[in-house]
Short mmCIF file of C-alpha atoms and ligand atoms in Angstrom, two decimals:
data_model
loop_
_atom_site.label_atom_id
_atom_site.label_comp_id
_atom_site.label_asym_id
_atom_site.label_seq_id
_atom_site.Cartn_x
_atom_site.Cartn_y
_atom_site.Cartn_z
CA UNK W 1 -65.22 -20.34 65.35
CA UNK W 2 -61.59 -18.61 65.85
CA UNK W 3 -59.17 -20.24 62.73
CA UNK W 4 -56.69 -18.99 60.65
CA UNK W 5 -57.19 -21.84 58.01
CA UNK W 6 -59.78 -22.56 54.75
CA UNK W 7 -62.61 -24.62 56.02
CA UNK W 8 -64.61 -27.16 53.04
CA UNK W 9 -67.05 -24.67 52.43
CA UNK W 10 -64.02 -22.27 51.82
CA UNK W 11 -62.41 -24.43 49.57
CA UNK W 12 -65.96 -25.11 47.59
CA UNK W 13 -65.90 -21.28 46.42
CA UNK W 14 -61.98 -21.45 45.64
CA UNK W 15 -62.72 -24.20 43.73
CA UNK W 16 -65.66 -23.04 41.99
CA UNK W 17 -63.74 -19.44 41.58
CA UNK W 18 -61.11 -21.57 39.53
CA UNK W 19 -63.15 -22.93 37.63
CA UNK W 20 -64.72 -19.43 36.57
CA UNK W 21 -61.43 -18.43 36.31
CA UNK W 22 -60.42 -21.96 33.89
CA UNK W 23 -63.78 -21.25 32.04
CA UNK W 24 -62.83 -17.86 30.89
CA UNK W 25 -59.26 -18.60 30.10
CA UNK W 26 -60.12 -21.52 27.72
CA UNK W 27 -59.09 -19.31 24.64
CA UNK W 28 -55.71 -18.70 26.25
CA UNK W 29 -54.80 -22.53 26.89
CA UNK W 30 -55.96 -23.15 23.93
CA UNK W 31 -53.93 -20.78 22.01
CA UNK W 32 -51.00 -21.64 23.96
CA UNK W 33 -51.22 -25.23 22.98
CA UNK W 34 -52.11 -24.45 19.83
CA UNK W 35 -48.40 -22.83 19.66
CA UNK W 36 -46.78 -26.11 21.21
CA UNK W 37 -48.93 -29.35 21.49
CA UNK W 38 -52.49 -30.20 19.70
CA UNK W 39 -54.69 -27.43 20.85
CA UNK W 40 -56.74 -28.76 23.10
CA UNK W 41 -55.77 -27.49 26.91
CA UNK W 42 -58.01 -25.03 27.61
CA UNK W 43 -61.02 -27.59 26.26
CA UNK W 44 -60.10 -30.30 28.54
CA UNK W 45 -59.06 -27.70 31.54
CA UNK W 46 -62.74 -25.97 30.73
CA UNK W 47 -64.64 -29.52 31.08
CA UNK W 48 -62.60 -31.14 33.64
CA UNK W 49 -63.58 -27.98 35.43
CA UNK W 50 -67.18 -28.02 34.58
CA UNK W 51 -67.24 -31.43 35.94
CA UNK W 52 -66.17 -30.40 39.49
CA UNK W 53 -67.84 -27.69 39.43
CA UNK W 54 -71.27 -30.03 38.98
CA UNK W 55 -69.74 -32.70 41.34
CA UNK W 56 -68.99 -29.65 43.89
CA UNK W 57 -72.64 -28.72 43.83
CA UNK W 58 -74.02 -31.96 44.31
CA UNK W 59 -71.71 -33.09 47.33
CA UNK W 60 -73.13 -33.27 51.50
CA UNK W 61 -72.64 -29.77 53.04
CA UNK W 62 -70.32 -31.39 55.60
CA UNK W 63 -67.97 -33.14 52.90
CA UNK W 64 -64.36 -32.47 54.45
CA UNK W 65 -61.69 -31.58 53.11
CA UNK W 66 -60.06 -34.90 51.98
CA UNK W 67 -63.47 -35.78 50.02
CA UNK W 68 -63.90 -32.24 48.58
CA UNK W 69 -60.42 -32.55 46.75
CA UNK W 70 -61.02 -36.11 46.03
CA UNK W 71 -64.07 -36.25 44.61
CA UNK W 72 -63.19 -32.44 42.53
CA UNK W 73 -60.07 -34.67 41.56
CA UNK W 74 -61.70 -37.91 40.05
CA UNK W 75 -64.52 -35.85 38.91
CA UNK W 76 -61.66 -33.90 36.80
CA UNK W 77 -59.87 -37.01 35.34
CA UNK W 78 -63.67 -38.90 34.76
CA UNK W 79 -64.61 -35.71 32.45
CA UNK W 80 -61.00 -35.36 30.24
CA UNK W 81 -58.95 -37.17 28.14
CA UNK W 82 -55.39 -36.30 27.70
CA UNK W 83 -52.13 -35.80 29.70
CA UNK W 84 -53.67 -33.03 31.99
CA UNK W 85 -56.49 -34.99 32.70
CA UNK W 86 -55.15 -37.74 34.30
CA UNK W 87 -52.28 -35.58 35.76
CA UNK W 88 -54.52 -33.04 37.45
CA UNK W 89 -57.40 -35.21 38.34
CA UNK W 90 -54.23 -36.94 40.58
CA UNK W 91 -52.74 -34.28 41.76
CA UNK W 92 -56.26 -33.26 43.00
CA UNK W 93 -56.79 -36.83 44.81
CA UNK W 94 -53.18 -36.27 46.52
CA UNK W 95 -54.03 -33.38 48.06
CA UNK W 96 -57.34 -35.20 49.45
CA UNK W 97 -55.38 -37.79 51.08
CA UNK W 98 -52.56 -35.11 52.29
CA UNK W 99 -55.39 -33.51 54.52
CA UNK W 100 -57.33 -36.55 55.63
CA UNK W 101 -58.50 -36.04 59.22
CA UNK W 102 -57.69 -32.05 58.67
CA UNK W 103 -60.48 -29.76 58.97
CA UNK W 104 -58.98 -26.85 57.82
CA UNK W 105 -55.84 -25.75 55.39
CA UNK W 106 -53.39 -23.41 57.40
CA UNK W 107 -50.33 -22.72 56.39
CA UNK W 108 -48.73 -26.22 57.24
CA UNK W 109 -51.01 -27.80 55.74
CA UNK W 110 -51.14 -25.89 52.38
CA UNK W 111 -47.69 -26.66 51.92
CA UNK W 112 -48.55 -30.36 52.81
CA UNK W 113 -50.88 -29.78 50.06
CA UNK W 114 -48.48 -28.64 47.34
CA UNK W 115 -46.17 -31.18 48.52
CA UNK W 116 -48.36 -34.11 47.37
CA UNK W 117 -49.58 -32.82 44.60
CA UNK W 118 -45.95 -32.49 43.71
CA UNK W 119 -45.17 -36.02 44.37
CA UNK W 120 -48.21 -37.18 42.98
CA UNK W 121 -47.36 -35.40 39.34
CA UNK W 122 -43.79 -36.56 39.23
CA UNK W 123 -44.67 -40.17 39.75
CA UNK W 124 -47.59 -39.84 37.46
CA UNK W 125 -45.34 -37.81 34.51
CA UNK W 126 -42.07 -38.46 35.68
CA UNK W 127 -40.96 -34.94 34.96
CA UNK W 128 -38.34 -33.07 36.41
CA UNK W 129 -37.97 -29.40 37.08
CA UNK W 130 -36.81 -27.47 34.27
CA UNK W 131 -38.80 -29.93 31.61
CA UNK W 132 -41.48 -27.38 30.85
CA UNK W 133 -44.41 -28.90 31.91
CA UNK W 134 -46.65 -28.09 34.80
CA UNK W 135 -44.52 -29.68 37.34
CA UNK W 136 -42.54 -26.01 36.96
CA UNK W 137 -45.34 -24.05 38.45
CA UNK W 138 -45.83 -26.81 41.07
CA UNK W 139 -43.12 -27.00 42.28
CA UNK W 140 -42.27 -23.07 42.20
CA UNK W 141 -44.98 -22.53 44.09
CA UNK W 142 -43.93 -25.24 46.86
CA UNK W 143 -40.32 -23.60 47.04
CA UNK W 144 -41.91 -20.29 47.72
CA UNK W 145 -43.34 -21.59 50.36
CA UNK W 146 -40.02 -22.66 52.10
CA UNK W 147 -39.35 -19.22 53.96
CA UNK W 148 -42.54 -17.73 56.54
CA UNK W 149 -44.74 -16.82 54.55
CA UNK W 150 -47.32 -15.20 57.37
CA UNK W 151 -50.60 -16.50 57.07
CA UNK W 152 -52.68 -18.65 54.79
CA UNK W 153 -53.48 -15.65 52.67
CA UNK W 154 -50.11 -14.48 52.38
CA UNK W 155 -48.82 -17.92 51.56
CA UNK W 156 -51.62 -18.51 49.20
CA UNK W 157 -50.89 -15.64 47.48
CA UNK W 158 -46.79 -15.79 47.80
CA UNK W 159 -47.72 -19.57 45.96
CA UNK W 160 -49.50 -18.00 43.36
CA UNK W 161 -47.20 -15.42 42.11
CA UNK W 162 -44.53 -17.89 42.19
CA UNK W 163 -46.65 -20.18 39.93
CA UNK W 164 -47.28 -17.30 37.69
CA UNK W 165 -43.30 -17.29 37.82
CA UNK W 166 -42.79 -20.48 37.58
CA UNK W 167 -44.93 -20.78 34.26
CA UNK W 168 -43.23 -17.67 32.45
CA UNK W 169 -40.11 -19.52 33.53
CA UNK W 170 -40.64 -22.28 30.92
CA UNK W 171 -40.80 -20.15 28.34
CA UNK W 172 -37.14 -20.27 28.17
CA UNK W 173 -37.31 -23.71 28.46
CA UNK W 174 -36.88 -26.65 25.98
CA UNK W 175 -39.29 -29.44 26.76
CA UNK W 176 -38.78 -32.88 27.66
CA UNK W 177 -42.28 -34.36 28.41
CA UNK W 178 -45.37 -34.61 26.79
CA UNK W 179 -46.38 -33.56 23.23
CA UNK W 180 -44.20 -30.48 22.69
CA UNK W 181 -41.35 -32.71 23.34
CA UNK W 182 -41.22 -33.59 19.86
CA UNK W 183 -41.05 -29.71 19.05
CA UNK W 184 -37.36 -29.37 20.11
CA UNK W 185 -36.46 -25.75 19.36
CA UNK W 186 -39.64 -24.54 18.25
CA UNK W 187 -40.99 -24.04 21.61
CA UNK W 188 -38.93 -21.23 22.60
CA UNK W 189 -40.77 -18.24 23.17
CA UNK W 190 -43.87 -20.41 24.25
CA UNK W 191 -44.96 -21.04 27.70
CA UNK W 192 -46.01 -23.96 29.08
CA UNK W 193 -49.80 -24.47 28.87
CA UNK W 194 -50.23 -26.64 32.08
CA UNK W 195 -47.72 -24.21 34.23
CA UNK W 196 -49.97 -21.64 33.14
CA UNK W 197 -53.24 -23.22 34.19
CA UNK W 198 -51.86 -24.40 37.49
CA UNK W 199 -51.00 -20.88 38.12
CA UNK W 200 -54.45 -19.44 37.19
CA UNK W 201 -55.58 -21.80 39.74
CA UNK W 202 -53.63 -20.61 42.57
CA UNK W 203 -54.48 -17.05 41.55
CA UNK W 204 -57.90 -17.50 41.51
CA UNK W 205 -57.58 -19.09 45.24
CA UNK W 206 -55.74 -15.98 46.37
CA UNK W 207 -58.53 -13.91 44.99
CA UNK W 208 -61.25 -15.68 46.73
CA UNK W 209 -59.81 -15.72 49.89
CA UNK W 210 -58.56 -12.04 49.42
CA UNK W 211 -62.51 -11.53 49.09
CA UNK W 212 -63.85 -13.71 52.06
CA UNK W 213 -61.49 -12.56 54.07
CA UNK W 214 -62.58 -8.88 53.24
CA UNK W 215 -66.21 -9.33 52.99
CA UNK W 216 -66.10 -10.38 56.60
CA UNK W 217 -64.23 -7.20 57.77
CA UNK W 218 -60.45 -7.74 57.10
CA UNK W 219 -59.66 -7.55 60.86
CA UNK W 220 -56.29 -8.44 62.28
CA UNK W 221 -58.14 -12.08 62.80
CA UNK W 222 -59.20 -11.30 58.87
CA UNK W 223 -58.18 -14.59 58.26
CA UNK W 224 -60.86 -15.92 60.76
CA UNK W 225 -63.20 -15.49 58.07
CA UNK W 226 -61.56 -18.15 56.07
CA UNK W 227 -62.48 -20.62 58.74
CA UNK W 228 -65.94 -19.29 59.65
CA UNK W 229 -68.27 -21.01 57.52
CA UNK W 230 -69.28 -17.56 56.57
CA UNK W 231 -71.74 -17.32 53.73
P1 ADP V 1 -52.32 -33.33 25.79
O1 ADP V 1 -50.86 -33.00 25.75
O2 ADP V 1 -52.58 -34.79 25.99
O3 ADP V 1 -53.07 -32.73 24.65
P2 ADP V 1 -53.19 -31.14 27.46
O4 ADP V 1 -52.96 -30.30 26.25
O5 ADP V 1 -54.48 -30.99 28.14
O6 ADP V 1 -52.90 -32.66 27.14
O7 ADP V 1 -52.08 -30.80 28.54
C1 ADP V 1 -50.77 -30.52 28.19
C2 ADP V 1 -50.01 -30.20 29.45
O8 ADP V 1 -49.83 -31.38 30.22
C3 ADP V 1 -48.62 -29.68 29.19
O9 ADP V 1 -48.64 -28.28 28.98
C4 ADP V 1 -47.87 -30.06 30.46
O10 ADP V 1 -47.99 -29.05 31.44
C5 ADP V 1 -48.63 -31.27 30.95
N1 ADP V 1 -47.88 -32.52 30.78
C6 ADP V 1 -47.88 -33.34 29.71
N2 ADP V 1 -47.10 -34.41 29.93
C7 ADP V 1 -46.58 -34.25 31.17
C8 ADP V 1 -45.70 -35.03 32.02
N3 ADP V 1 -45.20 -36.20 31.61
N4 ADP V 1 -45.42 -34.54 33.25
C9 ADP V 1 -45.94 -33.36 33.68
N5 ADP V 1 -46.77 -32.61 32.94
C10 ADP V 1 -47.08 -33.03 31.71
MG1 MG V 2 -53.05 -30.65 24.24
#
């Protein structure tokens, strides 16, 4: 099969790469929390993680696209409590219903992907850009997008170094939604726990495909590999 796009199985190992990824970054979130909210991200990324990763294993081999996000998506907000969980475990579901009837995620339709998610977090948190939450790696990531950005590796991994930007980015940032609201001030300095997850998710994306795409001989069709149900 000729594609330049991530096939299911594809996006199985991204999403089980992120939540290796989530897993080992759960003292992180947690610290960064810790610094402006209760504590408690990187516990509820780690589980809501854990949970997909265990709904992941147990899904058909031919689940498509649209059911692999949804069901990683409700799995994510069944398993957590708190703001992320239920603002995730959406944004997740979005993205499903974004790429109903798609069978693979090129470029178009990655940025159809980011698009819903982004809709689906600001109607869930009613954020804005600039509000230090997660919706400012989102929606970085999105923008980046805007331009060419070649193929689905490059714009996977153009997404997730904005992210990364995007997160560091609310450092400077006073926050308007969500627990560290109430902080005023005192969260200079800090980033934004969520931004920094989302980012470690995109990164971990661009890593896996970086490696499928190499493992099955980085030709000038590297990205071929994506879409080749390779294993
Ligand atoms: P809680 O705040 O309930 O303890 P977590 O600590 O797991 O939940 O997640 C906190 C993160 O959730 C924040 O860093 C921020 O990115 C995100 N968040 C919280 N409220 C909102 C909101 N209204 N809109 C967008 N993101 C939000
Ligand atoms: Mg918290």
């Amino acid at each position: 099969m000729n594609s330049n796009g991530i096939d299911p199985r594809t996006l199985r190992r991204c999403l089980e790469a992120a939540a290796t990824v989530i897993v080992a970054n759960e003292p992180r979130l947690n610290a960064l929390d810790s610094a402006i909210g209760d504590g408690d991200h990187g516990i509820t990324m780690r589980t809501g993680f854990e949970a997909v990763r265990e709904k992941l294993a147990g899904l058909a081999d031919d689940a498509g696209l649209d059911k692999v996000f949804k069901e990683a998506g409700m799995a994510f907000m069944g398993a957590t409590g708190g703001a992320i969980g239920a603002l995730l475990g959406g944004m997740l579901t979005a993205g499903g219903t974004a790429l109903l009837g798609r069978t693979e995620i090129g470029v178009d339709e990655f940025r159809l992907l980011l698009r819903a998610m982004e809709t689906s977090l600001i109607r869930m948190g009613k954020a804005k850009p600039g509000d230090k939450t997660i919706l400012d790696a989102v929606h970085a990531a999105g923008e980046a997008l805007e331009g060419s950005p070649g193929d689905i590796l490059e714009a996977v991994s153009t997404a997730a170094q904005a992210a990364a930007a995007g997160a560091q980015t609310t450092s400077n940032m006073l926050c308007a939604k969500g627990r560290a609201s109430r902080l005023g001030e005192r969260v200079l300095g800090h980033p934004d726990p969520g931004a920094v997850s989302f980012s470690l998710i995109l990164q971990a994306f661009a890593e896996c495909l970086q490696k499928e795409a190499s493992s099955c001989g980085g030709s000038k069709e590297g990205t071929s590999a994506l879409g080749g149900g390779s294993i």
